[in-house]
Amino acid sequence: MSGVVGIKTKTGKTQKLFYSLSSIQHRGQDASGIILSTGSNLRRVRGLGLVNEIFADENLEDSEGEYGLGHVRSAQEGCNQDYNVEPLVSFAKGNEFSLAHDGNLVNYQALKKKEEDAGMAFHTYTDSELILLLITRYFEGDIVKAIRRAMKDLRGAYSCVLCMPDKIVGFRDYNGIRPLMLGFDEETTIIASENCSIEILNIDDYRDIEAGEIVVCDKDGIKSYKDDKKVNCKHCIFEYIYTARPDANIEGTNAYMFRRRSGELLYDQAPVEADLVCPVPDSGTPSAIGYAQRSGIPFAAGLVRNRYMGRTFIKSDQKERELSVRLKLNPQKSVLNGKRIVLVDDSIVRGTTSAKLIQRIRKAGAKEVHIRVTSPPVTNPCFYGVDTPDKSKLIAANLSVAEINKKIGADSLEFLSIDNLMKLTNNPDDYCNACFTGDYPIKREAK
């Protein structure tokens, strides 16, 4: 998973870019980088780690150019190498180009093999390099034509921002799988993965960049180029369940209200007698509030979160995830002891961390632990930018709900139904739910 920010502003470019990029740190915690335009060329600062660990005063001096680009990245297991850190830079046809990308191409291996067979050498293991290669190859002075031509070759999810010394360009795949937004006021124009990156700059005027849309921001203002004939919206439903911040407003739906309402529907679907409703913080908190409000069961913070730990789902390997859960969440014996607990979580992917968490809650004295999950069972991997494992490691792909319940050691287990989940969207046909149904909008191509 990744987050992107592109900015055009006359004053305070670097500071604004730093704040905006920091606000989407939740989308990637392994690496980050920025590009700063000097007006005639591009300067890059990047590294492994969090935004505030990499960028210091000495490498964040403002430059004369008006444009900047930022990226945060969560790497797949074994791929967290410095040469993969974005934004990527290319020099071609007398121009400098830089690209930041959120998503995943399903035909990456096939396209890469074709290029390698033709003698091309690659410098990263990211599909972002392939996107940048195609754009620079097709560029003949018109960046919109070059991007549109590259989009004919690309299949999968890509929400991108491209930076040149004199412009930033945002573009989104024809399915609009990953989010991308445009915000602006009299001084600043920003393209970002989520509205929090825009609102932190006190910009209230923003909108979604549409599926298949290309937006160019340069000295002449903002120009939009659409291709509605190829659009088939399949926005990622998992953004609302987990990925996005609770204050995200994506495609007209607020993530917090989505999560709270999912808790209400889950109680209607799977009520249980209990003493307390406790969330697995933070992504499970709004849903637990909804479950508690609908049921009348008191809400309680049975798990205390260490605010200095990052998100565990996007850790690059299982041992790191399990350790992070232990470091991040600590059961409160004073709250849990002797109580029947409804533990509300957003999803169960592998199941191992859920089992260990339940063990610790029981050790803290909980009399019963009933698990309620505000998404359906994850039975299929995602090929579009969420780093879920293959089916062999997805617990719900291999075990029934009753078997999962036994394996994780809960007193009862219920998942939100797919029908109830899709009731939470404004137009169910516009969303990808392949991780729950196996109905992929874009088929993955063989290597």
XYZ file of C-alpha atoms in Angstrom:
447
model
C 0.000 0.000 0.000
C 1.146 3.528 -0.709
C 0.197 7.178 -0.495
C 0.975 9.978 -2.940
C 1.041 13.771 -2.750
C 1.776 16.287 -5.491
C 1.774 20.019 -4.838
C 1.931 23.313 -6.704
C 2.388 26.410 -4.560
C 4.275 29.676 -4.685
C 5.292 29.782 -1.022
C 6.240 27.156 1.561
C 6.262 24.276 -0.907
C 8.507 22.039 1.131
C 6.758 22.590 4.448
C 3.335 21.976 2.926
C 4.551 18.835 1.209
C 6.032 17.542 4.481
C 2.788 18.108 6.399
C 0.616 16.578 3.676
C 2.823 13.527 3.313
C 2.965 13.032 7.093
C -0.841 13.002 7.243
C -0.996 9.874 5.051
C 1.776 8.022 6.878
C -0.795 5.300 7.653
C -0.754 4.295 3.973
C 2.915 3.276 4.108
C 5.484 3.068 6.887
C 8.482 1.363 5.312
C 9.875 4.145 3.115
C 9.200 7.653 1.899
C 10.602 10.205 -0.489
C 10.028 13.645 -1.944
C 10.873 15.461 -5.142
C 11.429 19.226 -5.146
C 11.457 21.266 -8.340
C 14.050 24.012 -8.555
C 12.244 25.457 -11.544
C 14.622 23.883 -14.039
C 15.321 20.428 -12.599
C 14.253 17.984 -9.881
C 15.929 17.293 -6.525
C 15.171 14.084 -4.625
C 15.370 13.133 -0.943
C 14.287 9.607 0.043
C 15.011 6.753 2.421
C 13.739 3.814 4.454
C 11.581 4.761 7.416
C 8.914 7.253 8.438
C 8.501 10.731 6.981
C 9.747 12.533 10.095
C 12.755 10.192 10.338
C 13.994 10.898 6.821
C 13.346 14.578 6.259
C 15.238 17.046 8.419
C 15.758 20.803 8.203
C 19.000 20.468 6.288
C 17.410 18.495 3.413
C 14.109 20.334 3.349
C 15.237 23.792 2.320
C 12.750 25.415 -0.017
C 13.696 25.953 -3.640
C 12.593 28.414 -6.282
C 10.356 25.998 -8.150
C 6.650 25.730 -7.392
C 6.229 21.965 -7.671
C 6.828 19.016 -5.392
C 5.997 15.328 -5.116
C 5.893 12.901 -2.183
C 5.364 9.190 -1.588
C 5.015 6.832 1.382
C 5.317 3.106 0.836
C 4.567 -0.175 2.550
C 6.710 -2.836 0.924
C 5.831 -6.425 0.200
C 7.704 -9.000 2.231
C 11.342 -9.084 1.128
C 11.056 -5.994 -1.095
C 11.907 -3.190 1.330
C 15.093 -2.096 -0.434
C 16.373 1.437 -0.902
C 16.413 1.124 -4.690
C 12.620 0.585 -4.652
C 11.880 3.797 -2.739
C 9.734 6.299 -4.627
C 9.356 8.811 -6.154
C 11.304 7.375 -9.074
C 13.191 9.673 -11.459
C 13.838 9.380 -15.183
C 15.762 11.524 -17.643
C 14.508 11.270 -21.224
C 14.305 13.415 -24.350
C 15.761 16.463 -22.657
C 13.257 16.350 -19.788
C 13.169 15.211 -16.159
C 10.254 13.113 -14.932
C 9.380 11.761 -11.503
C 6.567 9.407 -10.538
C 4.813 8.327 -7.331
C 2.318 5.459 -7.588
C -0.332 3.834 -5.425
C -1.678 0.535 -6.717
C -0.505 -2.583 -8.487
C -0.417 -3.656 -12.139
C -1.782 -7.111 -12.918
C 0.175 -7.327 -16.191
C 3.471 -6.091 -14.755
C 5.368 -9.353 -15.218
C 4.207 -9.769 -18.813
C 5.099 -6.183 -19.739
C 8.424 -6.397 -17.936
C 9.373 -9.608 -19.728
C 8.537 -8.000 -23.059
C 10.819 -5.068 -22.261
C 13.631 -7.289 -20.995
C 13.418 -9.435 -24.112
C 13.920 -6.218 -26.088
C 17.073 -5.425 -24.085
C 15.701 -3.119 -21.394
C 17.377 -3.251 -17.953
C 15.364 -2.382 -14.852
C 16.707 -0.742 -11.699
C 13.888 -1.601 -9.255
C 11.410 -4.387 -8.568
C 8.442 -1.985 -8.697
C 5.769 -1.692 -11.348
C 6.063 2.087 -10.889
C 9.284 1.967 -12.911
C 7.422 0.363 -15.784
C 4.735 3.064 -15.727
C 7.403 5.772 -15.814
C 9.269 3.979 -18.611
C 6.182 3.857 -20.824
C 5.305 7.508 -20.224
C 8.797 8.720 -21.092
C 8.902 6.477 -24.155
C 5.652 7.905 -25.501
C 6.424 11.511 -24.585
C 6.786 13.748 -27.621
C 6.124 17.092 -25.973
C 2.538 16.445 -24.819
C 2.426 14.776 -21.392
C -1.314 14.064 -21.564
C -0.946 12.143 -24.828
C 2.006 10.225 -23.396
C 0.075 9.197 -20.271
C -3.028 8.272 -22.243
C -0.917 6.150 -24.578
C 0.737 4.415 -21.603
C -2.682 3.745 -20.067
C -3.526 1.633 -23.122
C -0.760 -0.775 -22.090
C -1.390 -0.778 -18.330
C -3.845 -3.098 -16.621
C -4.590 -2.925 -12.924
C -4.738 -0.259 -10.242
C -2.729 2.928 -10.519
C -3.354 6.290 -8.898
C -0.285 8.305 -9.805
C 1.238 11.738 -9.583
C 3.919 12.685 -12.077
C 6.172 15.688 -11.528
C 8.189 17.654 -14.056
C 10.104 20.854 -13.284
C 7.159 22.940 -14.520
C 4.067 20.884 -13.631
C 2.430 18.092 -11.680
C 0.031 15.622 -13.286
C -2.379 13.276 -11.530
C -3.982 10.312 -13.259
C -6.114 7.367 -12.234
C -6.855 4.009 -13.860
C -10.128 3.426 -15.700
C -11.558 1.468 -12.760
C -10.603 4.073 -10.158
C -9.566 1.318 -7.754
C -7.252 3.334 -5.495
C -8.303 6.830 -4.379
C -6.907 10.109 -5.686
C -8.091 13.646 -4.945
C -7.608 17.190 -6.196
C -7.725 20.196 -3.877
C -7.057 23.873 -4.438
C -7.290 27.405 -3.103
C -5.942 30.734 -4.366
C -2.345 29.843 -3.515
C -2.005 26.049 -3.596
C -3.066 23.110 -5.747
C -2.624 19.617 -4.352
C -3.201 16.075 -5.618
C -3.254 13.430 -2.885
C -4.463 9.960 -1.926
C -6.797 11.241 0.813
C -8.488 14.484 1.784
C -6.553 14.694 5.083
C -3.482 15.734 3.056
C -5.549 18.555 1.586
C -7.398 19.669 4.688
C -4.194 19.924 6.741
C -3.287 22.853 4.468
C -6.627 24.534 5.317
C -7.968 23.750 1.861
C -11.661 22.892 1.935
C -12.344 22.807 -1.805
C -11.538 19.331 -3.101
C -12.965 16.509 -5.195
C -12.176 12.975 -6.320
C -10.146 12.684 -9.493
C -12.410 10.450 -11.546
C -11.592 7.048 -12.943
C -9.666 7.482 -16.191
C -9.125 11.196 -15.583
C -5.834 13.057 -16.121
C -5.364 16.388 -14.297
C -2.552 18.786 -15.227
C -1.523 21.580 -12.833
C 0.932 24.127 -14.247
C 1.398 27.884 -14.724
C -1.825 28.003 -16.736
C -3.923 26.574 -13.899
C -5.759 23.251 -13.648
C -6.880 21.310 -16.704
C -8.854 18.060 -16.726
C -8.848 15.409 -19.440
C -11.407 12.591 -19.241
C -12.061 9.436 -21.243
C -15.496 8.311 -20.083
C -15.870 5.661 -22.800
C -13.490 3.242 -21.046
C -14.538 3.875 -17.443
C -15.868 0.998 -15.320
C -15.701 2.149 -11.700
C -14.556 -0.494 -9.218
C -13.413 1.450 -6.173
C -11.693 -0.537 -3.418
C -14.160 -1.347 -0.609
C -11.248 -2.114 1.736
C -10.347 1.586 1.815
C -13.411 2.173 3.994
C -12.909 -0.954 6.093
C -9.255 -0.406 6.979
C -6.864 1.430 4.661
C -8.085 5.023 4.742
C -8.145 7.284 7.772
C -11.539 7.544 9.520
C -11.916 11.131 8.284
C -11.480 10.111 4.643
C -14.216 11.197 2.245
C -13.831 8.974 -0.807
C -16.355 8.863 -3.652
C -18.955 10.621 -1.514
C -18.681 8.215 1.441
C -17.111 9.043 4.802
C -14.986 6.226 6.231
C -15.953 6.890 9.858
C -19.680 6.781 9.134
C -19.159 3.668 7.006
C -17.394 1.904 9.887
C -19.860 3.030 12.552
C -22.803 1.921 10.433
C -21.111 -1.449 9.788
C -21.068 -2.002 13.551
C -24.786 -1.271 13.744
C -25.569 -3.714 10.940
C -23.332 -6.343 12.496
C -25.290 -6.196 15.752
C -28.555 -6.548 13.821
C -27.071 -9.564 12.048
C -25.251 -11.178 14.991
C -26.400 -10.005 18.439
C -24.866 -11.473 21.579
C -25.353 -11.076 25.321
C -22.297 -9.427 26.841
C -21.117 -6.938 29.428
C -18.817 -4.756 27.313
C -18.095 -3.919 23.685
C -14.363 -3.386 23.108
C -12.654 -2.390 19.862
C -9.372 -3.554 18.399
C -8.023 -0.021 17.996
C -7.819 2.054 15.973
C -9.585 0.876 12.813
C -12.094 -1.185 14.829
C -13.119 1.697 17.097
C -15.859 3.363 14.988
C -17.460 -0.036 14.330
C -17.359 -0.929 18.019
C -19.067 2.378 18.809
C -21.805 1.518 16.303
C -22.210 -1.978 17.744
C -22.419 -0.604 21.302
C -24.884 2.135 20.411
C -27.208 -0.244 18.548
C -27.014 -2.974 21.223
C -27.080 -0.821 24.342
C -24.055 -2.729 25.666
C -21.525 -0.324 27.223
C -18.487 0.617 25.164
C -15.104 0.217 26.896
C -11.428 0.526 26.020
C -10.385 -2.988 26.924
C -7.197 -2.679 24.888
C -4.811 0.215 25.393
C -2.900 1.226 22.304
C 0.696 2.364 22.255
C 0.373 5.465 20.048
C 3.974 5.222 18.940
C 3.498 1.931 17.123
C 2.490 1.825 13.477
C -0.152 -0.242 11.740
C 0.293 -3.996 12.069
C -1.581 -5.229 8.995
C 0.969 -3.637 6.663
C 4.072 -4.979 8.397
C 6.180 -6.857 5.875
C 6.325 -10.270 7.571
C 4.297 -12.335 10.021
C 6.789 -12.299 12.908
C 6.948 -8.526 12.725
C 3.140 -8.292 12.699
C 2.818 -10.525 15.784
C 5.472 -8.591 17.689
C 3.882 -5.285 16.685
C 0.475 -6.416 17.974
C 2.012 -7.247 21.339
C 3.859 -3.944 21.489
C 0.885 -1.947 20.248
C -2.053 -3.420 22.202
C -2.142 -4.172 25.910
C -5.278 -5.669 27.555
C -6.589 -3.800 30.614
C -7.222 -6.293 33.398
C -9.183 -3.702 35.395
C -11.655 -3.423 32.503
C -11.773 -7.020 31.256
C -11.603 -9.108 34.423
C -14.753 -11.163 34.929
C -16.545 -9.626 31.935
C -18.172 -11.058 28.823
C -16.510 -9.168 25.996
C -17.595 -8.416 22.446
C -14.326 -7.712 20.630
C -14.916 -5.787 17.391
C -12.277 -5.889 14.659
C -12.274 -4.718 11.044
C -11.000 -7.950 9.457
C -9.307 -11.289 10.008
C -6.729 -12.106 7.354
C -4.258 -14.726 8.586
C -5.834 -15.333 11.994
C -2.617 -15.777 13.940
C -2.635 -12.318 15.524
C -6.323 -12.700 16.457
C -5.578 -15.956 18.273
C -2.724 -14.427 20.273
C -4.807 -11.375 21.141
C -7.677 -13.526 22.430
C -5.224 -15.492 24.586
C -3.993 -12.293 26.170
C -7.542 -11.014 26.764
C -8.450 -14.271 28.525
C -5.269 -14.015 30.583
C -6.465 -10.557 31.656
C -9.546 -12.232 33.132
C -12.230 -11.995 30.466
C -14.948 -14.560 31.111
C -16.082 -14.774 27.469
C -14.659 -13.351 24.236
C -17.078 -12.974 21.317
C -15.463 -11.795 18.085
C -17.448 -9.611 15.682
C -15.762 -8.666 12.404
C -17.123 -5.750 10.381
C -16.168 -7.233 7.023
C -16.873 -10.580 5.338
C -14.266 -13.375 5.460
C -11.204 -12.534 3.356
C -11.065 -15.522 1.009
C -9.083 -14.159 -1.925
C -5.837 -12.205 -2.318
C -5.840 -8.639 -3.614
C -3.883 -7.942 -6.798
C -4.517 -4.188 -6.820
C -2.353 -2.784 -4.046
C -3.424 -4.281 -0.697
C -0.742 -6.708 0.450
C -2.901 -9.697 1.367
C -1.146 -13.067 1.012
C -2.030 -15.908 -1.329
C -4.937 -18.228 -0.545
C -2.809 -20.719 1.342
C -2.238 -18.114 4.073
C -5.770 -16.694 4.195
C -7.503 -18.427 7.083
C -11.014 -17.945 5.677
C -10.001 -19.485 2.354
C -9.148 -22.725 4.089
C -11.448 -22.981 7.111
C -15.150 -22.499 7.780
C -16.312 -19.817 10.211
C -16.825 -22.497 12.871
C -13.311 -23.845 12.261
C -11.822 -20.334 12.429
C -13.673 -19.733 15.678
C -12.175 -22.880 17.162
C -8.686 -22.104 15.874
C -8.540 -18.566 17.282
C -10.144 -19.622 20.560
C -13.198 -17.350 20.665
C -16.532 -18.164 22.311
C -18.302 -17.079 19.134
C -17.345 -15.524 15.810
C -19.428 -13.652 13.252
C -18.465 -11.745 10.103
C -20.517 -8.987 8.485
C -22.304 -10.450 5.465
C -21.404 -9.290 1.973
C -25.009 -8.087 1.493
C -24.821 -5.895 4.586
C -21.384 -4.609 3.594
C -22.578 -3.478 0.187
C -25.572 -1.706 1.750
C -23.041 0.763 3.130
C -22.012 1.993 -0.338
C -23.798 4.587 -2.419
C -23.703 2.367 -5.531
C -22.675 -1.272 -4.943
C -21.864 -1.910 -8.609
C -19.107 0.720 -8.466
C -16.998 -1.156 -5.900
C -14.469 -3.970 -5.988
C -15.069 -6.617 -3.295
C -12.934 -9.346 -4.862
C -11.107 -10.082 -1.599
C -14.439 -11.381 -0.257
C -16.093 -12.742 -3.410
C -13.319 -13.642 -5.874
C -15.071 -11.481 -8.490
C -12.048 -9.646 -9.868
C -12.783 -6.656 -12.123
C -9.443 -7.143 -13.882
C -8.083 -10.630 -14.291
C -4.476 -11.209 -13.330
C -2.292 -12.106 -16.279
C 0.024 -15.104 -16.222
C 3.708 -14.363 -15.763
